[in-house]
């Protein structure tokens, strides 16, 4: 690692949001310890900064012994570790709840001045969805273990490597029809990955956000059906969008849960029953001096490859 510049330790650095966050800190001259469970497979993280600026380190938020060594002398610690569906020991409780407590505890023990916990809009200890419930419990545990923790609740995140527009477009590319859960009435507020990264950076580099919570959303809310229609137009496909009642998708989701990385789970269906938009009760991107970026200006460039004759694989 280079020997000047403040240090940030990031848990979940190799993920979609993590890579953008690493890039942001590196550009600002910070030294980045990029936490992942498999640093040997995360050599690409080094290329997100100058020589020696980004160093992949072993960090499993379920195992506090792996966290303490990598937070020493870090000014800021960021927790992005999260899962969408449980697998083996990677349960929602272990990764989200205990993981957040362990990450915050390590940050406090290591003497960090800033701890930023990335959560999700809808996080609520009494939510029906396990994802949302454990995200809610995690926020409390992080705040208990690190006085002055900043909580950033994000809406659905989009960007060139997202699992949102890219996933829809990939289906539209090959399928004649696509089921739309609950008729696509739920409202979302997709937020740009670089805006989320900028918010994390702002929270870590200033004192403005210490002890506060923010909800990060894009400039506009849209129904899922509107988003799907817009995506279909971008990829110039005829895929039929078929409204399907949630109850009919339940058995399919149950079956898919047997797969190693299920494309749909019952818990995700539960998430789709509630709007995922900024509530207005806490700070937003604007309070962090970040103007939210609309997907209409960004996503067309990376969706182009799904058009007829485009370069999307498979
Ligand atoms: N993407 C969205 O639309 C969205 C929306 C709202 C909130 N969020 C939240 O934002 C965070 C990042 O999401 P993402 O989209 O970047 O997800 P992602 O691409 O799946 O990345 C999640 C990261 O979590 C790490 N992780 C999982 N279990 C871990 C463990 N036991 N210890 C340490 N790290 C662990 C993984 O790291 P390794 O496999 O490298 O160890 C992975 O890099 C998550 O907390 C997520 O809930 C995301």
Short mmCIF file of C-alpha atoms and ligand atoms in Angstrom, two decimals:
data_model
loop_
_atom_site.label_atom_id
_atom_site.label_comp_id
_atom_site.label_asym_id
_atom_site.label_seq_id
_atom_site.Cartn_x
_atom_site.Cartn_y
_atom_site.Cartn_z
CA UNK A 1 0.00 0.00 0.00
CA UNK A 2 1.22 3.56 -0.72
CA UNK A 3 2.07 5.51 2.44
CA UNK A 4 0.15 8.75 2.25
CA UNK A 5 -3.50 9.71 2.21
CA UNK A 6 -6.29 8.79 4.64
CA UNK A 7 -7.24 5.12 4.88
CA UNK A 8 -10.70 3.65 4.30
CA UNK A 9 -11.64 0.03 4.88
CA UNK A 10 -14.59 -1.16 2.80
CA UNK A 11 -16.47 -4.40 3.54
CA UNK A 12 -18.22 -5.78 0.44
CA UNK A 13 -15.77 -3.90 -1.81
CA UNK A 14 -15.87 -6.40 -4.67
CA UNK A 15 -19.64 -6.07 -5.22
CA UNK A 16 -21.51 -3.85 -7.67
CA UNK A 17 -21.81 -0.84 -5.36
CA UNK A 18 -18.49 -1.63 -3.67
CA UNK A 19 -16.50 -1.27 -6.91
CA UNK A 20 -17.95 2.20 -7.50
CA UNK A 21 -17.20 3.18 -3.90
CA UNK A 22 -13.60 1.93 -4.17
CA UNK A 23 -13.14 3.94 -7.39
CA UNK A 24 -14.51 7.08 -5.75
CA UNK A 25 -12.18 6.93 -2.73
CA UNK A 26 -9.20 6.06 -4.92
CA UNK A 27 -9.83 9.04 -7.21
CA UNK A 28 -9.93 11.28 -4.16
CA UNK A 29 -6.46 10.05 -3.11
CA UNK A 30 -7.46 7.77 -0.24
CA UNK A 31 -5.74 4.50 0.46
CA UNK A 32 -8.31 1.72 0.17
CA UNK A 33 -8.40 -1.62 1.98
CA UNK A 34 -10.92 -3.46 -0.11
CA UNK A 35 -12.53 -6.16 2.04
CA UNK A 36 -13.76 -9.37 0.42
CA UNK A 37 -14.01 -12.99 1.50
CA UNK A 38 -11.85 -14.04 -1.44
CA UNK A 39 -9.06 -11.51 -1.99
CA UNK A 40 -7.26 -13.95 -4.32
CA UNK A 41 -10.16 -13.58 -6.77
CA UNK A 42 -10.38 -9.81 -6.39
CA UNK A 43 -7.11 -8.72 -7.99
CA UNK A 44 -9.15 -6.52 -10.36
CA UNK A 45 -9.82 -4.17 -7.44
CA UNK A 46 -6.17 -3.07 -7.59
CA UNK A 47 -6.79 -1.63 -11.06
CA UNK A 48 -9.40 0.78 -9.64
CA UNK A 49 -6.62 2.95 -8.20
CA UNK A 50 -2.98 3.86 -8.76
CA UNK A 51 -0.23 1.35 -8.11
CA UNK A 52 -0.53 0.15 -4.49
CA UNK A 53 -3.45 2.43 -3.66
CA UNK A 54 -6.14 -0.28 -3.47
CA UNK A 55 -5.30 -3.47 -1.60
CA UNK A 56 -7.73 -6.42 -1.46
CA UNK A 57 -7.88 -7.79 2.12
CA UNK A 58 -9.68 -10.75 3.68
CA UNK A 59 -12.80 -9.68 5.56
CA UNK A 60 -15.85 -11.76 6.42
CA UNK A 61 -18.33 -9.71 8.47
CA UNK A 62 -19.53 -12.94 10.11
CA UNK A 63 -16.05 -13.42 11.59
CA UNK A 64 -14.91 -10.51 13.80
CA UNK A 65 -11.35 -11.89 13.93
CA UNK A 66 -10.99 -11.10 10.19
CA UNK A 67 -12.14 -7.49 10.64
CA UNK A 68 -9.95 -6.12 13.41
CA UNK A 69 -6.64 -6.47 11.56
CA UNK A 70 -7.94 -4.60 8.49
CA UNK A 71 -9.46 -1.57 10.26
CA UNK A 72 -6.33 -0.51 12.14
CA UNK A 73 -5.50 3.16 11.37
CA UNK A 74 -8.51 3.49 9.07
CA UNK A 75 -10.18 6.88 9.33
CA UNK A 76 -13.40 5.53 7.84
CA UNK A 77 -15.01 2.11 7.62
CA UNK A 78 -17.81 1.34 5.15
CA UNK A 79 -20.10 -1.68 5.40
CA UNK A 80 -21.62 -2.82 2.10
CA UNK A 81 -21.83 -6.54 2.88
CA UNK A 82 -25.24 -7.86 1.96
CA UNK A 83 -27.10 -10.77 0.35
CA UNK A 84 -30.38 -11.05 -1.57
CA UNK A 85 -31.03 -14.67 -0.68
CA UNK A 86 -29.55 -16.86 2.06
CA UNK A 87 -27.26 -19.82 1.36
CA UNK A 88 -25.78 -22.12 4.03
CA UNK A 89 -24.15 -20.08 6.78
CA UNK A 90 -24.77 -16.92 4.81
CA UNK A 91 -28.12 -16.24 6.47
CA UNK A 92 -29.79 -12.82 6.49
CA UNK A 93 -29.31 -12.71 10.27
CA UNK A 94 -25.61 -13.63 10.10
CA UNK A 95 -24.61 -11.30 7.23
CA UNK A 96 -26.96 -8.37 7.75
CA UNK A 97 -27.59 -8.22 11.51
CA UNK A 98 -24.54 -9.81 13.14
CA UNK A 99 -22.37 -8.65 10.23
CA UNK A 100 -23.35 -5.01 10.73
CA UNK A 101 -22.73 -5.29 14.49
CA UNK A 102 -19.33 -6.88 13.89
CA UNK A 103 -18.34 -4.30 11.27
CA UNK A 104 -19.40 -1.37 13.47
CA UNK A 105 -17.75 -2.93 16.53
CA UNK A 106 -14.48 -3.40 14.64
CA UNK A 107 -14.59 0.19 13.34
CA UNK A 108 -15.05 1.49 16.90
CA UNK A 109 -12.33 -0.76 18.31
CA UNK A 110 -9.93 0.23 15.55
CA UNK A 111 -10.44 3.94 16.29
CA UNK A 112 -12.18 4.98 13.04
CA UNK A 113 -13.86 8.37 13.22
CA UNK A 114 -16.51 7.52 10.60
CA UNK A 115 -18.61 4.41 10.07
CA UNK A 116 -20.94 4.29 7.09
CA UNK A 117 -23.50 1.53 6.92
CA UNK A 118 -25.26 0.98 3.59
CA UNK A 119 -28.83 -0.16 4.08
CA UNK A 120 -31.93 -0.27 1.91
CA UNK A 121 -35.11 1.80 1.67
CA UNK A 122 -37.84 -0.17 3.44
CA UNK A 123 -35.44 -1.44 6.13
CA UNK A 124 -37.67 -2.02 9.12
CA UNK A 125 -37.35 -4.46 12.05
CA UNK A 126 -41.06 -5.22 11.69
CA UNK A 127 -41.12 -5.68 7.88
CA UNK A 128 -42.65 -8.88 6.46
CA UNK A 129 -39.71 -9.47 4.12
CA UNK A 130 -36.74 -11.05 5.84
CA UNK A 131 -34.34 -8.98 3.76
CA UNK A 132 -36.01 -5.73 4.86
CA UNK A 133 -36.43 -6.90 8.44
CA UNK A 134 -32.79 -7.87 8.88
CA UNK A 135 -31.69 -4.66 7.12
CA UNK A 136 -33.75 -2.77 9.74
CA UNK A 137 -32.28 -4.71 12.66
CA UNK A 138 -28.82 -4.18 11.18
CA UNK A 139 -29.20 -0.40 11.29
CA UNK A 140 -29.93 -0.57 15.03
CA UNK A 141 -27.01 -2.86 15.72
CA UNK A 142 -24.63 -0.65 13.74
CA UNK A 143 -25.79 2.46 15.60
CA UNK A 144 -25.46 0.67 18.97
CA UNK A 145 -21.90 -0.45 18.27
CA UNK A 146 -20.61 2.76 16.65
CA UNK A 147 -21.71 6.09 18.11
CA UNK A 148 -22.27 8.46 15.21
CA UNK A 149 -22.72 5.78 12.54
CA UNK A 150 -24.12 7.14 9.27
CA UNK A 151 -26.87 5.04 7.68
CA UNK A 152 -27.45 5.34 3.93
CA UNK A 153 -30.63 3.62 2.77
CA UNK A 154 -30.60 3.08 -0.96
CA UNK A 155 -33.37 2.46 -3.46
CA UNK A 156 -32.69 0.05 -6.35
CA UNK A 157 -29.26 0.90 -7.75
CA UNK A 158 -28.60 1.16 -11.50
CA UNK A 159 -25.38 1.43 -13.47
CA UNK A 160 -23.54 -0.39 -16.26
CA UNK A 161 -23.05 -3.57 -14.19
CA UNK A 162 -26.45 -3.57 -12.43
CA UNK A 163 -28.69 -6.56 -11.84
CA UNK A 164 -31.74 -4.45 -12.60
CA UNK A 165 -31.97 -3.02 -16.14
CA UNK A 166 -29.44 -5.58 -17.39
CA UNK A 167 -31.52 -8.45 -16.03
CA UNK A 168 -34.76 -7.21 -17.56
CA UNK A 169 -33.06 -6.52 -20.87
CA UNK A 170 -31.47 -9.97 -20.94
CA UNK A 171 -34.89 -11.60 -20.54
CA UNK A 172 -36.53 -9.30 -23.11
CA UNK A 173 -33.79 -10.18 -25.57
CA UNK A 174 -34.68 -13.88 -25.66
CA UNK A 175 -38.21 -14.31 -24.26
CA UNK A 176 -41.46 -13.61 -26.12
CA UNK A 177 -43.19 -12.71 -22.83
CA UNK A 178 -42.24 -11.70 -19.31
CA UNK A 179 -44.37 -12.00 -16.15
CA UNK A 180 -44.76 -8.73 -14.24
CA UNK A 181 -45.34 -9.39 -10.54
CA UNK A 182 -48.45 -7.71 -9.15
CA UNK A 183 -49.02 -5.99 -12.50
CA UNK A 184 -45.93 -3.81 -11.90
CA UNK A 185 -47.88 -1.34 -9.78
CA UNK A 186 -45.13 -0.97 -7.19
CA UNK A 187 -43.19 2.31 -7.41
CA UNK A 188 -39.40 2.48 -7.47
CA UNK A 189 -36.87 5.31 -7.53
CA UNK A 190 -33.72 3.92 -9.16
CA UNK A 191 -30.54 5.65 -7.99
CA UNK A 192 -27.28 5.83 -9.95
CA UNK A 193 -24.41 3.78 -8.54
CA UNK A 194 -21.98 6.71 -8.80
CA UNK A 195 -24.40 8.88 -6.78
CA UNK A 196 -24.48 6.22 -4.06
CA UNK A 197 -20.67 6.10 -4.12
CA UNK A 198 -20.51 9.89 -3.90
CA UNK A 199 -22.85 9.80 -0.88
CA UNK A 200 -20.69 7.21 0.87
CA UNK A 201 -17.61 9.30 0.17
CA UNK A 202 -19.22 12.52 1.38
CA UNK A 203 -20.32 10.78 4.59
CA UNK A 204 -16.79 9.48 5.18
CA UNK A 205 -14.83 12.59 4.26
CA UNK A 206 -16.82 15.27 6.12
CA UNK A 207 -18.50 15.61 9.50
CA UNK A 208 -21.83 16.63 7.97
CA UNK A 209 -23.40 13.18 7.98
CA UNK A 210 -22.11 11.83 11.30
CA UNK A 211 -24.99 10.25 13.23
CA UNK A 212 -27.51 10.87 10.45
CA UNK A 213 -29.63 8.72 8.18
CA UNK A 214 -30.27 9.38 4.49
CA UNK A 215 -32.47 7.78 1.86
CA UNK A 216 -30.90 7.68 -1.59
CA UNK A 217 -33.18 7.73 -4.61
CA UNK A 218 -33.14 9.00 -8.16
CA UNK A 219 -34.82 12.21 -9.35
CA UNK A 220 -38.15 10.52 -10.12
CA UNK A 221 -40.34 7.66 -9.00
CA UNK A 222 -41.75 5.26 -11.60
CA UNK A 223 -43.96 2.18 -11.49
CA UNK A 224 -42.23 -1.10 -12.24
CA UNK A 225 -44.46 -1.47 -15.31
CA UNK A 226 -43.33 1.95 -16.62
CA UNK A 227 -39.70 1.00 -16.06
CA UNK A 228 -40.19 -2.27 -17.94
CA UNK A 229 -41.92 -0.55 -20.85
CA UNK A 230 -39.10 2.00 -21.02
CA UNK A 231 -36.49 -0.78 -20.95
CA UNK A 232 -38.30 -2.68 -23.71
CA UNK A 233 -38.25 0.44 -25.85
CA UNK A 234 -34.51 0.90 -25.26
CA UNK A 235 -33.72 -2.64 -26.32
CA UNK A 236 -36.16 -2.48 -29.23
CA UNK A 237 -37.76 -5.84 -28.43
CA UNK A 238 -41.35 -7.01 -28.61
CA UNK A 239 -41.42 -9.00 -25.38
CA UNK A 240 -44.98 -9.06 -24.03
CA UNK A 241 -45.28 -7.73 -20.47
CA UNK A 242 -47.82 -9.94 -18.73
CA UNK A 243 -49.27 -8.76 -15.41
CA UNK A 244 -49.34 -11.73 -13.01
CA UNK A 245 -50.89 -11.66 -9.52
CA UNK A 246 -48.30 -12.16 -6.78
CA UNK A 247 -50.14 -15.25 -5.53
CA UNK A 248 -49.57 -17.04 -8.85
CA UNK A 249 -45.82 -16.40 -8.72
CA UNK A 250 -45.54 -17.76 -5.18
CA UNK A 251 -45.14 -21.47 -6.12
CA UNK A 252 -42.60 -20.62 -8.85
CA UNK A 253 -40.54 -18.57 -6.41
CA UNK A 254 -40.68 -21.44 -3.93
CA UNK A 255 -39.29 -23.81 -6.57
CA UNK A 256 -36.59 -21.37 -7.66
CA UNK A 257 -35.36 -21.15 -4.07
CA UNK A 258 -33.88 -24.63 -4.58
CA UNK A 259 -31.39 -23.17 -7.12
CA UNK A 260 -27.92 -22.01 -5.94
CA UNK A 261 -28.56 -18.37 -7.03
CA UNK A 262 -32.35 -18.14 -7.31
CA UNK A 263 -33.55 -15.54 -9.84
CA UNK A 264 -36.67 -15.01 -7.70
CA UNK A 265 -37.55 -15.83 -4.10
CA UNK A 266 -40.71 -15.48 -2.01
CA UNK A 267 -38.89 -12.88 0.05
CA UNK A 268 -38.22 -10.80 -3.07
CA UNK A 269 -41.92 -11.04 -3.97
CA UNK A 270 -42.72 -9.69 -0.50
CA UNK A 271 -40.32 -6.79 -1.19
CA UNK A 272 -42.19 -6.06 -4.42
CA UNK A 273 -45.42 -5.49 -2.49
CA UNK A 274 -44.20 -2.19 -1.04
CA UNK A 275 -43.09 0.96 -2.87
CA UNK A 276 -39.32 1.49 -2.73
CA UNK A 277 -39.11 5.27 -2.74
CA UNK A 278 -37.63 8.03 -0.61
CA UNK A 279 -39.97 8.74 2.33
CA UNK A 280 -39.06 12.38 2.93
CA UNK A 281 -38.65 11.69 6.67
CA UNK A 282 -34.83 11.77 6.63
CA UNK A 283 -32.06 13.41 4.56
CA UNK A 284 -31.67 12.71 0.84
CA UNK A 285 -28.94 13.00 -1.79
CA UNK A 286 -29.57 16.75 -2.07
CA UNK A 287 -28.74 17.14 1.63
CA UNK A 288 -25.34 15.68 0.74
CA UNK A 289 -25.01 18.18 -2.13
CA UNK A 290 -25.45 15.47 -4.74
CA UNK A 291 -27.85 16.03 -7.61
CA UNK A 292 -29.50 12.70 -8.41
CA UNK A 293 -28.84 11.32 -11.90
CA UNK A 294 -31.76 10.05 -14.00
CA UNK A 295 -31.49 6.57 -15.50
CA UNK A 296 -32.86 7.88 -18.77
CA UNK A 297 -29.51 9.61 -19.34
CA UNK A 298 -27.26 6.69 -18.38
CA UNK A 299 -28.90 3.33 -19.01
CA UNK A 300 -29.45 3.61 -22.80
CA UNK A 301 -25.68 3.38 -23.35
CA UNK A 302 -25.33 0.05 -21.56
CA UNK A 303 -28.64 -1.37 -22.77
CA UNK A 304 -27.73 -0.87 -26.39
CA UNK A 305 -25.99 -4.25 -26.54
CA UNK A 306 -29.36 -5.97 -25.96
CA UNK A 307 -30.88 -4.50 -29.13
CA UNK A 308 -31.20 -6.71 -32.22
CA UNK A 309 -27.70 -7.10 -33.64
CA UNK A 310 -26.19 -5.89 -30.35
CA UNK A 311 -23.19 -7.44 -28.64
CA UNK A 312 -24.87 -9.01 -25.57
CA UNK A 313 -23.47 -12.51 -24.99
CA UNK A 314 -25.51 -15.71 -25.25
N1 LIG B 1 -27.89 -3.07 -5.62
C1 LIG B 1 -29.02 -2.55 -5.15
O1 LIG B 1 -29.98 -2.29 -5.90
C2 LIG B 1 -29.13 -2.24 -3.67
C3 LIG B 1 -30.28 -1.55 -3.22
C4 LIG B 1 -30.39 -1.24 -1.87
C5 LIG B 1 -29.39 -1.63 -0.97
N2 LIG B 1 -28.29 -2.29 -1.43
C6 LIG B 1 -27.28 -2.70 -0.47
O2 LIG B 1 -26.01 -2.24 -0.88
C7 LIG B 1 -25.00 -3.17 -0.48
C8 LIG B 1 -24.17 -3.55 -1.68
O3 LIG B 1 -25.03 -4.12 -2.66
P1 LIG B 1 -24.49 -4.62 -4.08
O4 LIG B 1 -25.55 -4.37 -5.05
O5 LIG B 1 -23.12 -4.11 -4.32
O6 LIG B 1 -24.46 -6.18 -3.83
P2 LIG B 1 -23.41 -7.28 -4.40
O7 LIG B 1 -22.91 -6.90 -5.72
O8 LIG B 1 -24.11 -8.59 -4.23
O9 LIG B 1 -22.25 -7.17 -3.34
C9 LIG B 1 -22.45 -7.54 -2.02
C10 LIG B 1 -21.11 -7.78 -1.39
O10 LIG B 1 -21.36 -8.30 -0.05
C11 LIG B 1 -20.26 -9.07 0.24
N3 LIG B 1 -20.56 -10.06 1.27
C12 LIG B 1 -21.54 -11.00 1.28
N4 LIG B 1 -21.42 -11.72 2.40
C13 LIG B 1 -20.35 -11.24 3.08
C14 LIG B 1 -19.73 -11.59 4.30
N5 LIG B 1 -20.15 -12.61 5.04
N6 LIG B 1 -18.65 -10.87 4.70
C15 LIG B 1 -18.19 -9.84 3.94
N7 LIG B 1 -18.72 -9.48 2.77
C16 LIG B 1 -19.80 -10.18 2.36
C17 LIG B 1 -19.83 -9.77 -1.03
O11 LIG B 1 -18.43 -9.79 -0.96
P3 LIG B 1 -17.47 -11.03 -1.40
O12 LIG B 1 -18.32 -12.04 -2.12
O13 LIG B 1 -16.44 -10.39 -2.26
O14 LIG B 1 -16.91 -11.51 -0.13
C18 LIG B 1 -20.28 -8.78 -2.12
O15 LIG B 1 -19.18 -8.11 -2.68
C19 LIG B 1 -25.74 -4.35 0.14
O16 LIG B 1 -25.74 -4.22 1.53
C20 LIG B 1 -27.15 -4.21 -0.39
O17 LIG B 1 -28.12 -4.78 0.48
C21 LIG B 1 -28.13 -2.60 -2.77
#
